[in-house]
């Protein structure tokens, strides 16, 4: 029994992390119809920010997530201005452009920082865990989970309870109509892209407390984030959270009770089934 | 591993150099320069480049004939053409084709990942070109009946025999009571074969395998993997885990508050001093095989000289793959670079003199613990808890 609780909890932590990583992607897609292919690399960039601050100035990821979030906000805004804005509305163009951007970021990291794995040791949360009898709760994953809930909650409230959030929703539904109603859609796009990047920045800022940083780290996370977004319904924050939890739990349960090597098979399998049965995703419209 | 590569490259270059028509010999390197095992690939590449620099340049301070003059024999220079297979078998195949067919290299040195060496060396075989394998440990590679494939490094099978002796020794000397074991391995050519060998060897010793855990390399987490191991409560853990996955494995073990009595690693993340340094205390106590420790390295430079002299006399032949391969097949080379002290290729292309020792990471340094004639410290057993 305690094993089941352990496995379910592990699934929840992974799920919450995936949710935090995917939130920005979902927001950007929902509002702008742009699939940011560089999302995984944004995560990697944030991890490097946090790693270097930790390595050079001995700052803990518990603090540097702020810097990583801010840096990613700026990086995202620049990406929007320089890449996305010029390609939006031209069929596949934004997709290909952000794909190019992902290559650029990844190879920049490879060139500047080498492909070495970089591990932050002696962080505040490093290797700590809370033990209840047989059940172990790893502190870093737990804290990332809390952050995920807070960030997703804040994002949801922001979108549904504020004037700016309504404007974002209006823009998402029909950008032209929103523009006619006096919404500055250009500003909305810019901020949405920035906020989306900042969300993944927070995730990336926290991750070096237990994950090695290297230029390839974003690839699988990026892929899972796409799945979360597609599964939850494009643009839906609660959908993303639910989908992320499903993916985390499927991964963990299949990994433990079936075979670890099939955990991603199970995850992608569920995804295929959902997409076949309900192409718009669980919460999509 | 790095030293083994140096030996590989020295031999290839010396032989190949003997008969080149023009004054440049092209040698291809095929390593994972990017991707999740890039650290190891970059180190392999650097090892090869080091010896090529020594051969091509003049290094009077080194006690080596090839260092004192530029180039080999009558001034043949080595030109390295490097290729990156990213740790992917399909890329390894196409890059090997490019190296041999388009770049026209004489031989390829590679490829770290067994899963990449396999298709790349198949290309070499088809084109009847030499493939020199330094650091791929899957025993299956030399069981394919290839004619142009030569491997210096010990295989996981050779290492396993040693692991078995070591565990029997621990059971005897330290009353270790190791009765059960678990295997965790990446689901690749390297991992699967290492795990198969571990199972064979465990059966022979009467150690029961209680968990068999393959995983997808480059995973976002190893939670279910470690939970599975923890639930099975093995005395010993065999691990075939590379690069970033290795650090993730140790971190996850620590977070799950679990440690077996002993953990022993096939070549991989454990051997990477960079990872060891970054993991700090968390990595201490783990053991693994090693093809190199500093004491052996200090004997390095003396080794290469007689090899060159030997080949100058022996191989006065044109730049011919068949003849070079013949020499490789029929000769025993001196090689204090490697633990075995000698290099001799069996009919399957495997270096039958390959050997390695078992080391344990203690207080930040790799201490050789077995076999006893090479040891420079006592094992810490069982592993201290987190």
XYZ file of C-alpha atoms in Angstrom:
671
model
C 0.000 0.000 0.000
C 2.726 2.445 0.975
C 4.412 1.574 -2.317
C 1.286 2.607 -4.215
C 1.119 5.892 -2.299
C 4.797 6.453 -3.047
C 4.364 5.808 -6.756
C 1.267 8.008 -6.978
C 3.040 10.826 -5.155
C 6.046 10.553 -7.470
C 3.630 10.764 -10.396
C 2.019 13.870 -8.936
C 5.364 15.634 -8.514
C 6.365 14.854 -12.096
C 2.929 15.925 -13.286
C 3.052 19.239 -11.482
C 6.475 19.945 -12.967
C 5.219 19.124 -16.471
C 2.250 21.411 -15.824
C 4.513 24.294 -14.869
C 6.691 23.723 -17.930
C 3.676 23.500 -20.244
C 1.654 26.430 -18.882
C 3.471 29.053 -20.932
C 3.267 27.013 -24.093
C -0.453 26.536 -23.620
C -1.025 30.231 -23.009
C 0.936 31.265 -26.082
C -0.782 28.761 -28.331
C -4.227 29.592 -26.966
C -3.899 33.318 -27.497
C -1.694 33.593 -30.547
C -2.101 30.320 -32.448
C 1.671 30.071 -32.417
C 3.346 26.845 -31.413
C 6.632 27.880 -29.851
C 9.032 25.154 -30.876
C 11.812 26.668 -28.801
C 9.908 26.073 -25.571
C 12.176 23.254 -24.397
C 15.225 25.384 -25.152
C 13.715 28.244 -23.140
C 13.629 25.813 -20.225
C 17.251 24.927 -20.845
C 18.242 28.612 -20.993
C 16.519 29.223 -17.659
C 18.352 26.272 -16.132
C 21.650 27.752 -17.257
C 20.774 31.131 -15.733
C 20.013 29.469 -12.437
C 23.029 27.177 -12.665
C 25.490 29.962 -13.353
C 24.091 32.191 -10.623
C 24.356 29.247 -8.275
C 27.816 28.278 -9.413
C 29.386 31.728 -9.549
C 27.602 33.534 -6.737
C 26.478 30.593 -4.597
C 22.859 31.647 -4.943
C 20.301 28.926 -4.374
C 17.732 27.941 -7.016
C 15.154 28.900 -4.381
C 16.212 32.493 -5.074
C 17.486 32.394 -8.638
C 14.160 31.270 -10.101
C 13.231 34.952 -9.946
C 16.212 35.878 -12.116
C 15.550 32.957 -14.447
C 11.898 34.007 -14.808
C 12.869 37.608 -15.494
C 15.546 36.607 -17.987
C 13.129 34.375 -19.823
C 10.532 37.153 -19.896
C 13.077 39.338 -21.679
C 14.244 36.519 -23.950
C 10.644 35.767 -24.881
C 9.781 39.381 -25.577
C 12.844 39.656 -27.814
C 11.940 36.390 -29.544
C 8.479 37.762 -30.174
C 9.740 41.062 -31.528
C 12.469 39.602 -33.713
C 11.087 36.248 -34.822
C 7.455 35.528 -34.096
C 5.921 38.889 -34.968
C 7.454 38.846 -38.427
C 6.181 35.386 -39.208
C 2.769 35.274 -37.519
C -0.183 34.479 -39.715
C 1.920 32.966 -42.463
C 0.920 29.303 -42.211
C 3.915 27.233 -41.085
C 6.273 30.193 -40.820
C 6.188 30.735 -37.018
C 6.614 27.024 -36.434
C 9.687 26.848 -38.631
C 11.051 30.117 -37.317
C 10.793 29.015 -33.690
C 12.309 25.685 -34.661
C 15.258 27.651 -36.009
C 15.314 29.638 -32.801
C 15.487 26.413 -30.790
C 18.488 25.266 -32.844
C 20.122 28.638 -32.323
C 19.687 28.541 -28.544
C 20.755 24.928 -28.233
C 23.873 25.361 -30.338
C 24.724 28.611 -28.619
C 24.632 26.757 -25.299
C 26.687 23.946 -26.776
C 29.253 26.382 -28.124
C 29.508 28.615 -25.067
C 28.994 26.179 -22.219
C 30.142 22.895 -23.852
C 27.819 19.892 -23.758
C 29.056 18.994 -20.253
C 26.511 18.186 -17.597
C 26.585 20.760 -14.896
C 25.383 19.826 -11.475
C 24.800 22.234 -8.609
C 25.765 20.614 -5.362
C 25.052 21.742 -1.817
C 21.878 23.576 -2.679
C 19.450 24.132 0.179
C 17.097 21.398 -0.986
C 19.754 19.024 -2.302
C 18.923 15.434 -1.451
C 16.535 16.397 1.349
C 13.404 14.397 1.864
C 10.526 14.173 4.283
C 9.881 10.628 5.454
C 6.503 9.351 6.613
C 7.053 5.730 7.531
C 7.661 4.004 4.217
C 6.709 6.997 2.104
C 9.426 9.430 1.084
C 8.656 12.911 -0.185
C 11.660 14.480 -1.911
C 11.811 18.143 -0.942
C 12.957 19.610 -4.307
C 10.149 17.920 -6.232
C 7.659 18.894 -3.563
C 8.709 22.535 -3.703
C 8.568 22.550 -7.509
C 5.054 21.099 -7.200
C 3.974 23.933 -4.875
C 5.435 26.491 -7.269
C 3.564 24.859 -10.107
C 0.226 25.137 -8.303
C 0.892 28.746 -7.325
C 2.011 29.834 -10.798
C -0.807 28.029 -12.587
C -3.335 29.367 -10.070
C -2.058 32.910 -10.476
C -2.119 32.581 -14.244
C -5.679 31.302 -14.156
C -6.893 34.078 -11.875
C -5.049 36.631 -13.955
C -6.773 35.444 -17.107
C -10.252 35.179 -15.627
C -10.411 37.943 -13.024
C -8.520 40.940 -14.393
C -9.319 43.432 -17.131
C -6.097 42.582 -18.860
C -6.969 38.897 -18.643
C -10.334 39.544 -20.300
C -8.580 41.428 -23.038
C -6.268 38.432 -23.491
C -9.258 36.120 -23.742
C -10.973 38.414 -26.207
C -7.827 38.500 -28.310
C -7.610 34.712 -28.160
C -11.164 34.346 -29.456
C -10.969 36.876 -32.254
C -7.990 39.195 -32.503
C -9.564 41.393 -35.139
C -12.797 41.924 -33.198
C -10.770 42.656 -30.074
C -8.794 45.231 -32.011
C -12.009 46.875 -33.171
C -13.146 47.023 -29.542
C -10.034 49.016 -28.693
C -7.846 46.265 -27.355
C -4.189 46.829 -28.103
C -3.644 43.296 -29.418
C -0.014 43.950 -30.244
C 0.680 44.664 -26.602
C -1.333 41.601 -25.598
C 0.723 39.361 -27.885
C 3.954 40.788 -26.560
C 2.998 40.329 -22.928
C 1.489 36.887 -23.458
C 4.682 35.719 -25.089
C 6.699 37.259 -22.267
C 4.528 35.749 -19.530
C 4.562 32.372 -21.240
C 8.340 32.497 -21.286
C 8.507 33.652 -17.660
C 6.459 30.599 -16.570
C 8.904 28.175 -18.141
C 11.680 30.372 -16.725
C 10.428 29.755 -13.184
C 10.394 26.003 -13.851
C 13.871 26.078 -15.325
C 15.140 28.255 -12.514
C 14.131 25.678 -9.913
C 15.224 22.533 -11.754
C 19.003 22.746 -11.186
C 18.314 21.905 -7.545
C 17.990 18.284 -8.603
C 18.595 17.938 -12.316
C 21.856 18.248 -14.253
C 21.934 21.162 -16.696
C 23.076 20.477 -20.257
C 22.186 21.773 -23.722
C 19.963 18.796 -24.529
C 17.870 18.859 -21.393
C 15.024 20.783 -23.013
C 14.255 18.321 -25.768
C 12.223 15.725 -23.870
C 10.654 18.350 -21.616
C 9.622 20.289 -24.715
C 8.042 17.202 -26.227
C 6.139 16.424 -23.038
C 5.007 20.034 -22.837
C 3.519 19.759 -26.342
C 1.704 16.637 -25.259
C 0.387 18.284 -22.130
C -0.931 21.190 -24.159
C -2.509 19.001 -26.827
C -3.983 16.634 -24.262
C -5.365 19.357 -22.019
C -6.789 21.422 -24.838
C -4.889 24.253 -26.459
C -4.966 27.371 -24.361
C -6.662 25.922 -21.296
C -4.717 26.339 -18.056
C -6.846 23.918 -15.952
C -6.674 21.542 -18.908
C -2.903 21.738 -18.919
C -2.753 21.035 -15.193
C -5.058 18.038 -15.471
C -3.255 16.675 -18.533
C 0.117 17.117 -16.850
C -1.079 15.205 -13.798
C -2.440 12.430 -16.009
C 0.870 12.191 -17.830
C 2.846 12.219 -14.591
C 0.678 9.506 -13.042
C 0.625 7.312 -16.149
C 4.388 7.614 -16.370
C 4.900 6.733 -12.732
C 2.349 3.905 -12.495
C 3.316 2.314 -15.805
C 6.969 2.684 -14.869
C 6.523 0.919 -11.566
C 3.827 -1.675 -12.195
C 4.584 -2.444 -15.817
C 8.193 -1.750 -16.713
C 10.217 1.454 -16.414
C 11.334 1.210 -19.996
C 7.723 1.499 -21.136
C 6.851 4.565 -19.136
C 7.149 6.943 -22.068
C 5.470 4.390 -24.322
C 2.471 4.479 -22.002
C 2.489 8.265 -21.911
C 2.626 8.654 -25.686
C 0.091 5.836 -26.070
C -2.468 7.625 -23.867
C -1.804 10.771 -25.823
C -2.480 9.017 -29.137
C -5.730 7.561 -27.841
C -6.982 10.891 -26.519
C -6.067 12.688 -29.725
C -7.892 10.072 -31.793
C -10.999 10.156 -29.627
C -11.029 13.834 -28.770
C -8.778 15.849 -31.072
C -9.448 19.158 -29.338
C -8.088 17.789 -26.054
C -9.803 17.357 -22.701
C -10.677 21.006 -22.086
C -10.378 22.367 -25.590
C -12.978 24.306 -27.473
C 39.171 4.835 -21.341
C 40.969 7.906 -22.564
C 44.297 6.119 -22.384
C 42.915 3.187 -24.275
C 41.966 5.580 -27.017
C 45.419 7.023 -27.075
C 46.730 3.522 -27.576
C 44.225 2.863 -30.328
C 45.059 5.980 -32.201
C 48.777 5.468 -31.800
C 48.558 2.022 -33.300
C 46.300 2.976 -36.174
C 48.359 5.975 -37.028
C 51.642 4.195 -36.811
C 50.520 1.410 -39.050
C 48.570 3.506 -41.463
C 51.340 6.047 -41.632
C 53.870 3.504 -42.725
C 52.716 3.320 -46.283
C 50.887 6.471 -47.206
C 51.286 7.675 -50.763
C 50.979 11.391 -50.125
C 52.227 13.109 -47.031
C 48.855 13.208 -45.279
C 46.939 10.371 -43.738
C 43.314 10.992 -43.077
C 41.811 9.355 -40.038
C 38.178 9.785 -39.102
C 36.904 10.113 -35.552
C 33.305 9.354 -34.795
C 32.185 10.236 -31.286
C 29.054 11.624 -29.605
C 30.214 15.253 -29.528
C 26.701 16.437 -28.760
C 23.744 14.789 -27.076
C 23.354 13.290 -23.661
C 26.749 11.555 -23.512
C 28.601 14.440 -25.116
C 30.961 14.896 -22.163
C 32.421 11.469 -22.759
C 32.510 11.957 -26.520
C 34.338 15.263 -26.214
C 36.887 13.641 -23.929
C 37.466 10.825 -26.418
C 37.905 13.377 -29.183
C 40.371 15.347 -27.064
C 42.379 12.192 -26.363
C 42.703 11.461 -30.066
C 43.588 15.052 -30.874
C 46.276 15.019 -28.185
C 48.177 12.151 -29.692
C 47.762 13.525 -33.190
C 49.243 16.815 -32.012
C 52.165 14.914 -30.545
C 52.691 13.039 -33.777
C 52.345 16.011 -36.088
C 54.264 18.516 -33.985
C 57.617 18.604 -32.252
C 57.582 18.139 -28.498
C 61.178 17.797 -27.291
C 60.067 17.590 -23.673
C 58.236 14.334 -24.218
C 60.227 11.166 -23.988
C 58.874 9.787 -27.234
C 60.408 9.484 -30.695
C 57.149 10.485 -32.361
C 57.134 13.649 -30.273
C 60.610 14.750 -31.176
C 60.002 15.093 -34.878
C 57.109 16.324 -36.907
C 54.948 13.657 -38.460
C 55.502 9.937 -38.804
C 58.342 8.195 -40.561
C 59.331 10.485 -43.409
C 57.132 13.303 -42.292
C 53.665 11.966 -42.882
C 51.141 14.177 -41.099
C 47.893 12.976 -39.647
C 44.764 14.805 -40.600
C 41.780 14.150 -38.386
C 38.310 14.405 -39.842
C 35.874 14.555 -36.988
C 32.280 13.488 -37.066
C 29.532 13.618 -34.466
C 26.993 10.826 -34.113
C 25.044 12.501 -31.267
C 24.701 9.135 -29.552
C 22.315 8.008 -32.298
C 22.904 4.754 -34.209
C 21.381 6.035 -37.470
C 23.543 9.137 -37.451
C 26.590 6.982 -36.685
C 25.893 4.907 -39.786
C 25.500 7.837 -42.138
C 28.486 9.666 -40.675
C 30.647 6.549 -41.061
C 29.589 6.377 -44.700
C 30.480 10.023 -45.160
C 33.887 9.582 -43.524
C 34.900 6.584 -45.616
C 33.292 7.418 -48.918
C 33.345 11.199 -49.153
C 36.197 12.201 -46.890
C 38.232 9.181 -47.951
C 39.627 8.356 -44.539
C 41.861 5.333 -44.127
C 40.377 4.230 -40.826
C 37.785 5.410 -38.338
C 38.247 5.552 -34.580
C 35.068 5.398 -32.589
C 32.437 5.407 -31.325
C 32.002 5.312 -27.519
C 28.358 4.164 -27.510
C 28.185 0.493 -28.408
C 24.914 1.224 -30.174
C 26.778 3.618 -32.479
C 29.872 1.465 -32.963
C 27.682 -1.361 -34.179
C 26.222 0.234 -37.336
C 29.339 2.320 -37.987
C 31.589 -0.725 -38.003
C 29.124 -2.544 -40.256
C 29.711 0.230 -42.787
C 33.466 -0.243 -42.432
C 33.116 -3.967 -42.985
C 31.047 -3.491 -46.121
C 33.638 -1.087 -47.551
C 36.490 -3.280 -46.288
C 37.961 -0.501 -44.226
C 39.435 -0.618 -40.751
C 37.326 0.362 -37.775
C 39.234 0.863 -34.529
C 37.085 0.703 -31.475
C 38.467 2.126 -28.274
C 35.728 2.373 -25.763
C 32.592 0.460 -26.619
C 32.077 -2.288 -24.126
C 29.259 -4.463 -25.485
C 30.740 -7.952 -25.871
C 28.385 -8.609 -28.776
C 30.348 -6.242 -31.007
C 33.157 -8.721 -31.477
C 30.819 -11.669 -31.921
C 29.724 -10.686 -35.391
C 32.588 -12.280 -37.296
C 33.820 -8.968 -38.705
C 37.197 -8.890 -40.433
C 38.080 -5.220 -40.107
C 36.839 -4.463 -36.612
C 39.384 -4.195 -33.807
C 38.657 -3.348 -30.207
C 41.145 -2.494 -27.485
C 38.873 -1.872 -24.530
C 37.758 -4.654 -22.245
C 34.191 -5.756 -22.780
C 31.466 -5.919 -20.202
C 31.960 -9.672 -20.208
C 35.595 -9.332 -19.182
C 34.576 -6.811 -16.527
C 31.848 -9.101 -15.291
C 34.220 -11.928 -14.597
C 36.099 -9.493 -12.458
C 32.954 -8.253 -10.750
C 32.127 -11.865 -9.879
C 35.548 -12.474 -8.373
C 35.248 -9.274 -6.456
C 31.856 -10.065 -4.989
C 33.005 -13.553 -4.008
C 36.024 -11.954 -2.410
C 33.886 -9.475 -0.478
C 31.607 -12.248 0.697
C 34.655 -14.092 1.964
C 36.769 -11.294 3.421
C 34.168 -8.800 4.588
C 31.413 -11.316 5.272
C 29.405 -9.168 2.909
C 26.550 -11.617 2.608
C 25.659 -10.519 -0.897
C 22.876 -12.856 -1.947
C 20.673 -10.696 -4.123
C 21.369 -8.145 -6.791
C 19.492 -5.798 -9.085
C 20.418 -4.394 -12.471
C 19.608 -0.937 -13.767
C 20.635 -0.158 -17.308
C 19.850 2.098 -20.208
C 17.795 0.356 -22.821
C 20.488 0.360 -25.514
C 23.059 -1.969 -27.041
C 25.478 -1.185 -24.229
C 22.986 -1.394 -21.376
C 21.206 -4.521 -22.485
C 24.368 -6.518 -23.051
C 25.912 -5.343 -19.785
C 22.737 -6.437 -18.000
C 22.726 -9.799 -19.757
C 26.291 -10.361 -18.647
C 25.423 -9.325 -15.103
C 22.635 -11.888 -15.045
C 24.885 -14.666 -16.332
C 27.554 -13.878 -13.807
C 25.073 -13.611 -10.937
C 23.589 -16.992 -11.795
C 27.073 -18.465 -11.729
C 27.730 -17.067 -8.256
C 24.345 -18.063 -6.925
C 23.341 -14.430 -6.484
C 19.667 -13.937 -7.200
C 18.599 -11.092 -9.477
C 15.612 -9.521 -7.733
C 14.974 -6.571 -10.039
C 15.646 -5.995 -13.713
C 15.205 -2.336 -14.545
C 15.887 -0.971 -18.023
C 15.189 2.709 -18.615
C 15.065 5.185 -21.476
C 18.263 7.245 -21.557
C 17.812 10.996 -21.212
C 14.718 10.559 -19.048
C 13.140 13.495 -17.220
C 13.116 11.482 -13.998
C 14.117 8.046 -12.727
C 11.537 7.876 -9.943
C 9.766 4.663 -10.888
C 13.084 3.025 -11.728
C 14.543 3.725 -8.295
C 11.282 2.829 -6.544
C 11.353 -0.523 -8.264
C 14.902 -1.140 -7.121
C 14.131 0.016 -3.608
C 11.093 -2.236 -3.362
C 13.184 -5.268 -4.351
C 15.790 -4.577 -1.622
C 18.846 -5.999 -3.415
C 22.191 -6.355 -1.606
C 24.137 -5.252 -4.641
C 23.338 -3.039 -7.600
C 24.799 -3.440 -11.076
C 24.436 -0.248 -13.075
C 25.062 0.528 -16.726
C 24.153 4.187 -16.744
C 25.796 6.953 -18.765
C 26.297 10.662 -18.350
C 23.524 12.838 -16.988
C 21.425 9.783 -16.208
C 24.084 8.658 -13.764
C 23.879 11.834 -11.724
C 20.088 11.694 -11.862
C 20.200 8.095 -10.646
C 22.341 8.971 -7.635
C 20.266 12.023 -6.786
C 17.071 10.007 -6.988
C 18.559 7.245 -4.842
C 19.474 9.810 -2.244
C 16.071 11.460 -2.323
C 14.446 8.063 -1.965
C 16.695 7.437 1.043
C 17.887 4.169 -0.424
C 21.335 2.674 -0.845
C 22.265 -0.967 -1.373
C 25.285 -2.502 0.382
C 27.288 -2.032 -2.767
C 26.810 -0.529 -6.184
C 29.076 -1.384 -9.044
C 29.081 0.371 -12.398
C 30.013 -0.635 -15.885
C 31.899 2.036 -17.737
C 29.805 5.152 -18.008
C 28.868 8.025 -15.741
C 30.846 6.572 -12.866
C 34.113 6.859 -14.785
C 33.644 10.526 -15.608
C 35.779 12.518 -13.145
C 33.845 15.652 -14.022
C 30.593 14.102 -12.887
C 32.302 12.630 -9.850
C 33.572 16.057 -8.899
C 30.219 17.727 -9.370
C 28.300 15.054 -7.485
C 30.610 15.601 -4.525
C 30.054 13.371 -1.534
C 26.931 11.850 -3.017
C 29.010 9.835 -5.441
C 31.369 8.401 -2.861
C 31.272 4.722 -2.068
C 30.139 3.676 -5.528
C 32.405 1.270 -7.353
C 33.133 0.549 -10.954
C 35.517 -0.851 -13.446
C 38.379 1.259 -14.683
C 40.713 0.799 -17.608
C 42.983 3.463 -16.260
C 44.226 4.916 -12.991
C 46.996 7.500 -12.589
C 49.643 4.986 -11.518
C 49.257 3.220 -14.830
C 49.202 6.498 -16.686
C 52.639 7.441 -15.403
C 54.010 4.531 -17.366
C 52.393 5.781 -20.534
C 55.072 7.589 -22.481
C 57.624 4.805 -22.360
C 55.222 2.617 -24.221
C 54.789 4.140 -27.596
C 58.414 4.285 -28.643
C 59.015 0.574 -29.203
C 55.741 0.340 -31.051
C 56.830 2.852 -33.613
C 60.246 1.289 -34.022
C 58.625 -2.078 -34.447
C 56.359 -0.899 -37.181
C 58.979 1.039 -39.024
C 60.819 -2.204 -39.468
C 57.857 -4.400 -40.061
C 55.452 -2.459 -42.201
C 57.266 -1.110 -45.176
C 54.199 -1.720 -47.278
C 51.876 0.477 -49.329
C 48.836 2.093 -47.854
C 46.805 -1.064 -47.917
C 43.918 -1.933 -45.638
C 44.349 -5.649 -46.153
C 47.974 -5.608 -45.071
C 47.392 -3.324 -42.110
C 44.520 -5.495 -40.976
C 46.728 -8.532 -41.335
C 49.337 -6.962 -39.080
C 46.683 -6.074 -36.546
C 45.422 -9.629 -36.544
C 48.767 -11.342 -36.195
C 50.808 -9.164 -33.878
C 51.054 -8.727 -30.144
C 51.675 -5.097 -29.272
C 53.273 -3.777 -26.123
C 50.855 -1.412 -24.490
C 51.478 -0.363 -20.916
C 48.728 2.192 -21.526
C 46.247 -0.509 -20.886
C 45.924 -2.642 -17.782
C 46.603 -5.726 -19.818
C 50.053 -4.446 -20.705
C 49.719 -5.949 -24.157
C 47.345 -5.728 -27.050
C 46.557 -8.766 -29.110
C 43.480 -9.125 -31.245
C 41.644 -12.439 -31.319
C 40.068 -13.761 -34.511
C 36.877 -11.857 -33.607
C 38.754 -8.561 -33.420
C 38.559 -8.338 -29.626
C 41.710 -7.405 -27.723
C 42.193 -10.597 -25.739
C 44.732 -8.996 -23.425
C 42.274 -6.359 -22.265
C 41.847 -6.063 -18.530
C 40.524 -3.607 -16.049
C 40.468 -3.066 -12.325
C 37.691 -2.298 -9.883
C 37.803 1.093 -8.258
C 35.732 2.848 -5.637
C 35.118 6.559 -5.374
C 36.386 7.477 -1.903
C 36.674 11.035 -0.581
C 36.630 12.374 -4.099
C 39.265 10.119 -5.627
C 39.145 6.839 -7.484
C 40.815 4.186 -5.341
C 41.764 0.894 -6.950
C 40.479 -1.880 -4.713
C 40.771 -5.048 -6.787
C 42.628 -7.121 -8.020
C 44.929 -6.937 -5.030
C 48.177 -6.678 -6.984
C 47.045 -3.282 -8.277
C 45.221 -1.998 -5.223
C 46.042 1.311 -3.600
C 43.399 1.285 -0.898
C 40.883 -0.822 0.965
C 37.242 -0.929 -0.046
C 34.691 0.772 2.150
C 32.019 -1.810 2.635
C 29.102 -1.684 2.953
C 28.569 1.762 1.485
C 27.989 4.299 4.266
C 24.432 5.574 4.303
C 23.502 8.979 2.837
